[in-house]
């Protein structure tokens, strides 16, 4: 059992330096960007980000970048193969070609949920098998956001997306439950897996601080409220992220040394509809008439999850 003491207790303790400057091309209120900002505060500047095609492609628009770290743009399926190539190149240069150890970089893949759950999953699985030494940051906005919000395997049941709209035949919109990427990754026993939320900055920062001390695959899923795709006022991003945690829809947890621990379990779970009713993607569950059947299915799914742990 490895002892790790969380360095942070309060927001005011967090690392003061920013590694992403304000003023990116991303939407106002983007929850994923806030998650990445907090992560980069902790990881610092000596990072090479391999960024899959998606919303975060707009982080760097040549010749401008808000990042203090290095950044490599990849295809949707290739952030992890790119991370492997960069890791190998750094290791070889440090061993043979005069790169000193303090010039080493932490290699991080950044990808949306579409890339992570669908198009890039095979390559990630192969890297987990090889125990690649890297960090993976999946910002999970629960759809293919950059191309207009199409269904991904992370889109939750009952949500309307561009390719799963609500219709008479398909009143729920998306008809499958969100794929459990945490469990898929866990089956391959990486060094570390955590779910994080921008609404829990202390928890998020402690988890990145811990990941920094480890080696091998360190995997993160960041709940990423998306005002544009989810349909709410950008100023509500924090509230939406809080409700995702307080309703138990998005469990905040970590997997380390064979154990799963919920680091921020909801004290008293709120009904899921408090999260659903504030977003346009779920509006058809409330108007023109309430779909209690679909809301109950979503609640039951969340209850079943927590029954396993409570
Ligand atoms: C193989 C492939 N299919 C489709 C696209 C077009 N495309 C570019 S970004 C994107 C959406 C990516 O979705 P996600 O990974 O969830 O990230 P987000 O856009 O939500 O940030 C798509 C479909 C592509 N680049 N590559
Ligand atoms: S579409 Fe959503 S995830 Fe993409 S930049 Fe805008 S708010 Fe962020």
mmCIF file of C-alpha atoms and ligand atoms in Angstrom:
data_model
loop_
_atom_site.group_PDB
_atom_site.id
_atom_site.type_symbol
_atom_site.label_atom_id
_atom_site.label_comp_id
_atom_site.label_asym_id
_atom_site.label_seq_id
_atom_site.Cartn_x
_atom_site.Cartn_y
_atom_site.Cartn_z
ATOM 1 C CA UNK A 1 0.000 0.000 0.000
ATOM 2 C CA UNK A 2 1.569 3.324 -1.084
ATOM 3 C CA UNK A 3 1.021 6.249 1.293
ATOM 4 C CA UNK A 4 0.063 9.526 -0.351
ATOM 5 C CA UNK A 5 -0.949 12.600 1.630
ATOM 6 C CA UNK A 6 -3.288 14.988 -0.200
ATOM 7 C CA UNK A 7 -1.487 18.341 -0.415
ATOM 8 C CA UNK A 8 -4.649 20.476 -0.615
ATOM 9 C CA UNK A 9 -7.512 21.042 1.794
ATOM 10 C CA UNK A 10 -8.998 24.330 0.521
ATOM 11 C CA UNK A 11 -9.257 26.221 -2.767
ATOM 12 C CA UNK A 12 -6.914 28.903 -1.490
ATOM 13 C CA UNK A 13 -4.182 26.239 -1.082
ATOM 14 C CA UNK A 14 -4.187 25.378 -4.818
ATOM 15 C CA UNK A 15 -1.150 25.997 -6.989
ATOM 16 C CA UNK A 16 -1.177 29.758 -7.764
ATOM 17 C CA UNK A 17 0.471 29.570 -11.217
ATOM 18 C CA UNK A 18 -1.678 29.224 -14.357
ATOM 19 C CA UNK A 19 -0.460 27.078 -17.270
ATOM 20 C CA UNK A 20 -3.311 28.131 -19.617
ATOM 21 C CA UNK A 21 -3.893 31.820 -20.270
ATOM 22 C CA UNK A 22 -7.448 33.154 -20.500
ATOM 23 C CA UNK A 23 -8.988 33.959 -23.892
ATOM 24 C CA UNK A 24 -9.276 30.735 -25.905
ATOM 25 C CA UNK A 25 -11.535 29.980 -28.871
ATOM 26 C CA UNK A 26 -13.662 27.640 -26.741
ATOM 27 C CA UNK A 27 -17.236 28.510 -25.674
ATOM 28 C CA UNK A 28 -17.900 30.638 -22.610
ATOM 29 C CA UNK A 29 -18.609 28.440 -19.600
ATOM 30 C CA UNK A 30 -16.916 25.327 -21.066
ATOM 31 C CA UNK A 31 -16.646 22.924 -18.120
ATOM 32 C CA UNK A 32 -13.991 20.791 -19.806
ATOM 33 C CA UNK A 33 -11.700 23.781 -20.242
ATOM 34 C CA UNK A 34 -12.057 24.639 -16.549
ATOM 35 C CA UNK A 35 -11.139 21.031 -15.702
ATOM 36 C CA UNK A 36 -8.069 21.175 -17.948
ATOM 37 C CA UNK A 37 -7.073 24.571 -16.527
ATOM 38 C CA UNK A 38 -7.100 23.146 -12.994
ATOM 39 C CA UNK A 39 -5.215 20.028 -14.108
ATOM 40 C CA UNK A 40 -2.521 22.092 -15.855
ATOM 41 C CA UNK A 41 -2.088 24.329 -12.793
ATOM 42 C CA UNK A 42 -1.025 21.176 -11.003
ATOM 43 C CA UNK A 43 0.980 19.558 -13.816
ATOM 44 C CA UNK A 44 2.846 22.748 -14.761
ATOM 45 C CA UNK A 45 4.576 23.692 -17.981
ATOM 46 C CA UNK A 46 6.808 20.673 -18.645
ATOM 47 C CA UNK A 47 4.060 18.751 -20.372
ATOM 48 C CA UNK A 48 3.546 17.709 -23.979
ATOM 49 C CA UNK A 49 -0.155 17.485 -24.788
ATOM 50 C CA UNK A 50 -1.256 15.143 -27.602
ATOM 51 C CA UNK A 51 -4.675 16.568 -28.417
ATOM 52 C CA UNK A 52 -7.230 14.523 -30.385
ATOM 53 C CA UNK A 53 -9.404 16.335 -32.939
ATOM 54 C CA UNK A 54 -12.382 17.809 -31.103
ATOM 55 C CA UNK A 55 -13.406 21.018 -29.354
ATOM 56 C CA UNK A 56 -10.017 21.424 -27.695
ATOM 57 C CA UNK A 57 -8.396 21.634 -31.119
ATOM 58 C CA UNK A 58 -9.480 25.261 -30.869
ATOM 59 C CA UNK A 59 -7.197 25.740 -27.877
ATOM 60 C CA UNK A 60 -4.301 26.432 -30.193
ATOM 61 C CA UNK A 61 -4.981 28.251 -33.452
ATOM 62 C CA UNK A 62 -1.664 28.779 -35.222
ATOM 63 C CA UNK A 63 0.328 30.892 -34.441
ATOM 64 C CA UNK A 64 -1.416 31.559 -31.119
ATOM 65 C CA UNK A 65 -1.640 29.316 -28.083
ATOM 66 C CA UNK A 66 -2.857 29.920 -24.539
ATOM 67 C CA UNK A 67 -0.785 26.956 -23.325
ATOM 68 C CA UNK A 68 2.537 27.343 -21.580
ATOM 69 C CA UNK A 69 3.248 23.674 -22.368
ATOM 70 C CA UNK A 70 3.901 22.023 -25.745
ATOM 71 C CA UNK A 71 0.999 20.833 -27.856
ATOM 72 C CA UNK A 72 0.644 18.325 -30.675
ATOM 73 C CA UNK A 73 -2.558 18.001 -32.667
ATOM 74 C CA UNK A 74 -3.564 14.465 -33.673
ATOM 75 C CA UNK A 75 -6.414 12.693 -35.463
ATOM 76 C CA UNK A 76 -9.379 11.549 -33.350
ATOM 77 C CA UNK A 77 -8.062 8.003 -33.047
ATOM 78 C CA UNK A 78 -4.414 8.830 -32.443
ATOM 79 C CA UNK A 79 -3.718 10.898 -29.299
ATOM 80 C CA UNK A 80 -2.422 7.798 -27.510
ATOM 81 C CA UNK A 81 -0.252 6.442 -30.372
ATOM 82 C CA UNK A 82 1.148 9.994 -30.581
ATOM 83 C CA UNK A 83 1.823 9.932 -26.831
ATOM 84 C CA UNK A 84 3.645 6.605 -27.292
ATOM 85 C CA UNK A 85 5.814 8.077 -30.066
ATOM 86 C CA UNK A 86 6.654 11.172 -28.037
ATOM 87 C CA UNK A 87 7.389 9.123 -24.906
ATOM 88 C CA UNK A 88 9.695 6.797 -26.877
ATOM 89 C CA UNK A 89 11.493 9.722 -28.543
ATOM 90 C CA UNK A 90 12.087 11.419 -25.184
ATOM 91 C CA UNK A 91 13.319 8.196 -23.584
ATOM 92 C CA UNK A 92 15.687 7.410 -26.469
ATOM 93 C CA UNK A 93 17.078 10.944 -26.512
ATOM 94 C CA UNK A 94 17.595 10.908 -22.755
ATOM 95 C CA UNK A 95 19.361 7.572 -22.988
ATOM 96 C CA UNK A 96 21.520 8.214 -26.055
ATOM 97 C CA UNK A 97 21.356 11.670 -27.551
ATOM 98 C CA UNK A 98 22.124 14.232 -24.934
ATOM 99 C CA UNK A 99 18.705 15.242 -23.557
ATOM 100 C CA UNK A 100 19.190 15.694 -19.839
ATOM 101 C CA UNK A 101 16.756 14.267 -17.297
ATOM 102 C CA UNK A 102 15.520 17.708 -16.301
ATOM 103 C CA UNK A 103 14.497 18.327 -19.925
ATOM 104 C CA UNK A 104 12.111 15.383 -19.671
ATOM 105 C CA UNK A 105 8.419 16.105 -20.326
ATOM 106 C CA UNK A 106 5.289 14.558 -18.923
ATOM 107 C CA UNK A 107 3.259 13.209 -21.850
ATOM 108 C CA UNK A 108 -0.488 13.706 -21.737
ATOM 109 C CA UNK A 109 -3.242 12.664 -24.162
ATOM 110 C CA UNK A 110 -6.258 15.001 -24.204
ATOM 111 C CA UNK A 111 -9.417 13.765 -25.909
ATOM 112 C CA UNK A 112 -13.179 14.153 -25.873
ATOM 113 C CA UNK A 113 -15.580 11.367 -24.951
ATOM 114 C CA UNK A 114 -16.202 10.455 -28.618
ATOM 115 C CA UNK A 115 -12.533 9.919 -29.195
ATOM 116 C CA UNK A 116 -12.105 8.180 -25.816
ATOM 117 C CA UNK A 117 -15.140 5.873 -25.891
ATOM 118 C CA UNK A 118 -15.364 5.150 -29.600
ATOM 119 C CA UNK A 119 -12.743 6.037 -32.187
ATOM 120 C CA UNK A 120 -9.591 5.968 -30.039
ATOM 121 C CA UNK A 121 -10.516 3.216 -27.564
ATOM 122 C CA UNK A 122 -8.689 0.388 -29.360
ATOM 123 C CA UNK A 123 -5.407 2.303 -29.419
ATOM 124 C CA UNK A 124 -5.841 3.277 -25.747
ATOM 125 C CA UNK A 125 -6.443 -0.356 -24.836
ATOM 126 C CA UNK A 126 -3.215 -1.345 -26.587
ATOM 127 C CA UNK A 127 -1.288 1.349 -24.677
ATOM 128 C CA UNK A 128 -2.794 0.187 -21.367
ATOM 129 C CA UNK A 129 -1.628 -3.306 -22.237
ATOM 130 C CA UNK A 130 1.896 -1.963 -22.842
ATOM 131 C CA UNK A 131 1.715 0.096 -19.585
ATOM 132 C CA UNK A 132 2.618 3.304 -21.419
ATOM 133 C CA UNK A 133 3.901 5.962 -19.023
ATOM 134 C CA UNK A 134 1.456 8.832 -19.648
ATOM 135 C CA UNK A 135 -1.567 10.754 -18.378
ATOM 136 C CA UNK A 136 -4.880 10.587 -20.244
ATOM 137 C CA UNK A 137 -7.388 13.411 -19.821
ATOM 138 C CA UNK A 138 -10.845 12.718 -21.258
ATOM 139 C CA UNK A 139 -13.112 15.773 -21.110
ATOM 140 C CA UNK A 140 -16.545 14.233 -21.164
ATOM 141 C CA UNK A 141 -19.236 16.460 -22.665
ATOM 142 C CA UNK A 142 -21.244 13.344 -23.518
ATOM 143 C CA UNK A 143 -21.339 13.801 -27.320
ATOM 144 C CA UNK A 144 -19.291 14.715 -30.387
ATOM 145 C CA UNK A 145 -19.359 18.422 -29.512
ATOM 146 C CA UNK A 146 -17.074 19.970 -32.095
ATOM 147 C CA UNK A 147 -19.089 18.748 -35.079
ATOM 148 C CA UNK A 148 -22.527 19.739 -33.745
ATOM 149 C CA UNK A 149 -23.252 17.404 -30.818
ATOM 150 C CA UNK A 150 -23.770 13.955 -32.292
ATOM 151 C CA UNK A 151 -24.373 10.804 -30.188
ATOM 152 C CA UNK A 152 -21.306 9.138 -28.651
ATOM 153 C CA UNK A 153 -21.157 6.022 -26.468
ATOM 154 C CA UNK A 154 -20.980 8.446 -23.516
ATOM 155 C CA UNK A 155 -24.305 10.149 -24.353
ATOM 156 C CA UNK A 156 -26.702 9.336 -21.503
ATOM 157 C CA UNK A 157 -30.064 7.656 -21.966
ATOM 158 C CA UNK A 158 -32.802 10.247 -22.383
ATOM 159 C CA UNK A 159 -30.577 12.950 -23.897
ATOM 160 C CA UNK A 160 -31.331 14.431 -27.316
ATOM 161 C CA UNK A 161 -28.352 14.679 -29.669
ATOM 162 C CA UNK A 162 -28.128 15.692 -33.318
ATOM 163 C CA UNK A 163 -28.104 12.034 -34.417
ATOM 164 C CA UNK A 164 -30.473 10.817 -31.672
ATOM 165 C CA UNK A 165 -33.200 13.448 -31.622
ATOM 166 C CA UNK A 166 -36.410 12.821 -29.752
ATOM 167 C CA UNK A 167 -39.143 11.554 -32.075
ATOM 168 C CA UNK A 168 -42.487 9.733 -31.736
ATOM 169 C CA UNK A 169 -40.719 6.436 -32.370
ATOM 170 C CA UNK A 170 -37.726 7.294 -30.137
ATOM 171 C CA UNK A 171 -39.210 9.508 -27.398
ATOM 172 C CA UNK A 172 -36.142 9.228 -25.133
ATOM 173 C CA UNK A 173 -33.640 10.507 -27.708
ATOM 174 C CA UNK A 174 -30.568 8.413 -26.821
ATOM 175 C CA UNK A 175 -31.818 4.957 -25.882
ATOM 176 C CA UNK A 176 -28.700 3.346 -24.389
ATOM 177 C CA UNK A 177 -27.141 4.060 -21.021
ATOM 178 C CA UNK A 178 -23.823 5.862 -21.003
ATOM 179 C CA UNK A 179 -20.915 3.471 -21.557
ATOM 180 C CA UNK A 180 -18.873 2.942 -18.375
ATOM 181 C CA UNK A 181 -15.405 3.969 -19.548
ATOM 182 C CA UNK A 182 -14.041 3.862 -15.982
ATOM 183 C CA UNK A 183 -14.883 0.139 -15.737
ATOM 184 C CA UNK A 184 -13.568 -0.574 -19.249
ATOM 185 C CA UNK A 185 -10.222 1.002 -18.386
ATOM 186 C CA UNK A 186 -10.209 -0.650 -14.940
ATOM 187 C CA UNK A 187 -10.398 -4.113 -16.516
ATOM 188 C CA UNK A 188 -6.876 -3.493 -17.835
ATOM 189 C CA UNK A 189 -5.571 -2.455 -14.393
ATOM 190 C CA UNK A 190 -3.787 0.812 -15.204
ATOM 191 C CA UNK A 191 -1.746 2.475 -12.447
ATOM 192 C CA UNK A 192 -4.443 5.005 -11.636
ATOM 193 C CA UNK A 193 -7.932 6.074 -12.775
ATOM 194 C CA UNK A 194 -9.927 9.017 -11.464
ATOM 195 C CA UNK A 195 -13.116 10.828 -12.287
ATOM 196 C CA UNK A 196 -13.006 14.552 -11.585
ATOM 197 C CA UNK A 197 -15.263 17.581 -11.841
ATOM 198 C CA UNK A 198 -14.395 21.258 -12.323
ATOM 199 C CA UNK A 199 -16.863 21.872 -9.461
ATOM 200 C CA UNK A 200 -14.558 19.923 -7.110
ATOM 201 C CA UNK A 201 -11.241 21.735 -7.660
ATOM 202 C CA UNK A 202 -9.573 20.536 -4.455
ATOM 203 C CA UNK A 203 -10.402 16.890 -5.172
ATOM 204 C CA UNK A 204 -9.277 17.329 -8.805
ATOM 205 C CA UNK A 205 -5.984 18.970 -7.825
ATOM 206 C CA UNK A 206 -5.186 16.341 -5.206
ATOM 207 C CA UNK A 207 -5.766 13.621 -7.796
ATOM 208 C CA UNK A 208 -3.430 15.241 -10.343
ATOM 209 C CA UNK A 209 -0.857 15.811 -7.589
ATOM 210 C CA UNK A 210 -1.048 12.095 -6.814
ATOM 211 C CA UNK A 211 -0.913 11.068 -10.495
ATOM 212 C CA UNK A 212 2.252 13.134 -10.905
ATOM 213 C CA UNK A 213 4.028 10.962 -8.339
ATOM 214 C CA UNK A 214 3.123 7.736 -10.175
ATOM 215 C CA UNK A 215 4.302 6.016 -13.347
ATOM 216 C CA UNK A 216 2.478 4.068 -16.030
ATOM 217 C CA UNK A 217 -0.984 4.832 -17.398
ATOM 218 C CA UNK A 218 -2.834 7.406 -15.300
ATOM 219 C CA UNK A 219 -6.344 7.923 -16.599
ATOM 220 C CA UNK A 220 -8.794 10.769 -15.946
ATOM 221 C CA UNK A 221 -12.418 11.332 -16.918
ATOM 222 C CA UNK A 222 -13.493 14.931 -16.327
ATOM 223 C CA UNK A 223 -17.215 15.697 -16.190
ATOM 224 C CA UNK A 224 -17.456 18.568 -18.670
ATOM 225 C CA UNK A 225 -20.698 20.553 -18.633
ATOM 226 C CA UNK A 226 -21.201 21.984 -22.115
ATOM 227 C CA UNK A 227 -23.536 24.993 -22.318
ATOM 228 C CA UNK A 228 -23.614 24.836 -26.124
ATOM 229 C CA UNK A 229 -24.506 21.162 -26.500
ATOM 230 C CA UNK A 230 -26.436 20.616 -23.264
ATOM 231 C CA UNK A 231 -28.459 23.817 -23.704
ATOM 232 C CA UNK A 232 -28.169 26.050 -20.648
ATOM 233 C CA UNK A 233 -26.854 29.511 -19.808
ATOM 234 C CA UNK A 234 -22.997 29.438 -19.592
ATOM 235 C CA UNK A 235 -23.142 31.065 -16.166
ATOM 236 C CA UNK A 236 -24.864 27.897 -14.858
ATOM 237 C CA UNK A 237 -21.935 25.579 -15.636
ATOM 238 C CA UNK A 238 -20.879 25.369 -11.990
ATOM 239 C CA UNK A 239 -24.417 24.633 -10.844
ATOM 240 C CA UNK A 240 -24.874 21.920 -13.493
ATOM 241 C CA UNK A 241 -21.550 20.327 -12.501
ATOM 242 C CA UNK A 242 -22.606 20.443 -8.841
ATOM 243 C CA UNK A 243 -25.976 18.824 -9.588
ATOM 244 C CA UNK A 244 -24.272 16.041 -11.567
ATOM 245 C CA UNK A 245 -22.376 15.152 -8.386
ATOM 246 C CA UNK A 246 -25.179 15.820 -5.872
ATOM 247 C CA UNK A 247 -27.712 13.669 -7.778
ATOM 248 C CA UNK A 248 -25.141 10.847 -7.978
ATOM 249 C CA UNK A 249 -25.262 10.874 -11.790
ATOM 250 C CA UNK A 250 -21.519 11.506 -11.987
ATOM 251 C CA UNK A 251 -19.686 9.599 -9.220
ATOM 252 C CA UNK A 252 -16.388 11.175 -8.164
ATOM 253 C CA UNK A 253 -13.956 8.368 -7.459
ATOM 254 C CA UNK A 254 -10.520 6.883 -7.952
ATOM 255 C CA UNK A 255 -9.068 3.460 -8.636
ATOM 256 C CA UNK A 256 -5.678 2.753 -7.164
ATOM 257 C CA UNK A 257 -3.904 -0.432 -6.116
ATOM 258 C CA UNK A 258 -6.927 -2.580 -6.911
ATOM 259 C CA UNK A 259 -9.469 -0.526 -4.945
ATOM 260 C CA UNK A 260 -12.198 1.934 -5.955
ATOM 261 C CA UNK A 261 -12.831 4.771 -3.475
ATOM 262 C CA UNK A 262 -15.518 7.453 -3.830
ATOM 263 C CA UNK A 263 -13.699 10.604 -2.876
ATOM 264 C CA UNK A 264 -16.776 12.880 -2.965
ATOM 265 C CA UNK A 265 -19.882 10.754 -2.392
ATOM 266 C CA UNK A 266 -23.092 12.828 -2.352
ATOM 267 C CA UNK A 267 -24.168 13.363 1.276
ATOM 268 C CA UNK A 268 -27.839 13.001 0.469
ATOM 269 C CA UNK A 269 -28.578 12.234 -3.154
ATOM 270 C CA UNK A 270 -30.935 14.682 -4.885
ATOM 271 C CA UNK A 271 -33.520 13.389 -7.411
ATOM 272 C CA UNK A 272 -32.007 13.151 -10.921
ATOM 273 C CA UNK A 273 -34.630 15.445 -12.381
ATOM 274 C CA UNK A 274 -32.983 18.407 -10.626
ATOM 275 C CA UNK A 275 -30.010 17.842 -12.957
ATOM 276 C CA UNK A 276 -32.092 16.977 -16.040
ATOM 277 C CA UNK A 277 -34.687 19.756 -15.969
ATOM 278 C CA UNK A 278 -32.181 22.603 -16.363
ATOM 279 C CA UNK A 279 -30.891 21.381 -19.762
ATOM 280 C CA UNK A 280 -32.426 21.644 -23.204
ATOM 281 C CA UNK A 281 -31.133 18.182 -24.207
ATOM 282 C CA UNK A 282 -33.554 16.682 -21.631
ATOM 283 C CA UNK A 283 -36.453 19.137 -22.141
ATOM 284 C CA UNK A 284 -38.591 16.527 -23.947
ATOM 285 C CA UNK A 285 -38.723 14.617 -20.647
ATOM 286 C CA UNK A 286 -40.691 17.508 -19.107
ATOM 287 C CA UNK A 287 -42.546 19.184 -22.034
ATOM 288 C CA UNK A 288 -45.096 19.074 -23.609
ATOM 289 C CA UNK A 289 -45.816 16.321 -21.073
ATOM 290 C CA UNK A 290 -43.703 14.705 -18.367
ATOM 291 C CA UNK A 291 -42.103 11.375 -19.307
ATOM 292 C CA UNK A 292 -42.106 9.872 -15.820
ATOM 293 C CA UNK A 293 -41.277 6.471 -17.326
ATOM 294 C CA UNK A 294 -37.970 7.674 -18.789
ATOM 295 C CA UNK A 295 -37.076 9.828 -15.760
ATOM 296 C CA UNK A 296 -37.735 6.786 -13.523
ATOM 297 C CA UNK A 297 -35.428 4.636 -15.696
ATOM 298 C CA UNK A 298 -32.622 7.160 -15.272
ATOM 299 C CA UNK A 299 -33.232 7.379 -11.496
ATOM 300 C CA UNK A 300 -33.286 3.588 -11.195
ATOM 301 C CA UNK A 301 -29.970 3.300 -13.043
ATOM 302 C CA UNK A 302 -28.333 5.809 -10.658
ATOM 303 C CA UNK A 303 -29.881 4.113 -7.582
ATOM 304 C CA UNK A 304 -28.591 0.733 -8.722
ATOM 305 C CA UNK A 305 -25.079 2.130 -9.088
ATOM 306 C CA UNK A 306 -25.019 3.560 -5.557
ATOM 307 C CA UNK A 307 -26.684 0.495 -3.992
ATOM 308 C CA UNK A 308 -23.497 -1.394 -4.893
ATOM 309 C CA UNK A 309 -21.447 0.977 -2.738
ATOM 310 C CA UNK A 310 -23.719 2.461 -0.050
HETATM 311 C C1 LIG B 1 -12.248 9.372 -37.767
HETATM 312 C C2 LIG B 1 -12.868 10.722 -37.700
HETATM 313 N N1 LIG B 1 -14.205 10.832 -37.822
HETATM 314 C C3 LIG B 1 -14.783 12.054 -37.752
HETATM 315 C C4 LIG B 1 -14.024 13.175 -37.572
HETATM 316 C C5 LIG B 1 -14.674 14.552 -37.511
HETATM 317 N N2 LIG B 1 -14.611 15.098 -36.186
HETATM 318 C C6 LIG B 1 -13.712 16.038 -35.827
HETATM 319 S S1 LIG B 1 -13.896 16.540 -34.253
HETATM 320 C C7 LIG B 1 -15.197 15.475 -34.038
HETATM 321 C C8 LIG B 1 -15.928 15.420 -32.727
HETATM 322 C C9 LIG B 1 -15.098 14.812 -31.619
HETATM 323 O O1 LIG B 1 -15.910 14.481 -30.515
HETATM 324 P P1 LIG B 1 -15.284 14.224 -29.094
HETATM 325 O O2 LIG B 1 -14.145 13.309 -29.168
HETATM 326 O O3 LIG B 1 -16.386 13.864 -28.168
HETATM 327 O O4 LIG B 1 -14.708 15.657 -28.683
HETATM 328 P P2 LIG B 1 -15.518 17.047 -28.631
HETATM 329 O O5 LIG B 1 -15.731 17.469 -30.036
HETATM 330 O O6 LIG B 1 -16.786 16.813 -27.907
HETATM 331 O O7 LIG B 1 -14.582 17.960 -27.952
HETATM 332 C C10 LIG B 1 -15.474 14.754 -35.193
HETATM 333 C C11 LIG B 1 -16.561 13.775 -35.346
HETATM 334 C C12 LIG B 1 -12.624 13.022 -37.472
HETATM 335 N N3 LIG B 1 -11.826 14.064 -37.267
HETATM 336 N N4 LIG B 1 -12.085 11.795 -37.535
HETATM 337 S S1 LIG B 2 -19.143 22.805 -27.485
HETATM 338 FE FE1 LIG B 2 -19.135 22.340 -25.281
HETATM 339 S S2 LIG B 2 -17.249 21.156 -24.884
HETATM 340 FE FE2 LIG B 2 -17.050 22.188 -26.889
HETATM 341 S S3 LIG B 2 -15.962 24.103 -26.408
HETATM 342 FE FE3 LIG B 2 -18.167 24.533 -26.407
HETATM 343 S S4 LIG B 2 -18.789 24.280 -24.245
HETATM 344 FE FE4 LIG B 2 -16.773 23.290 -24.476
#
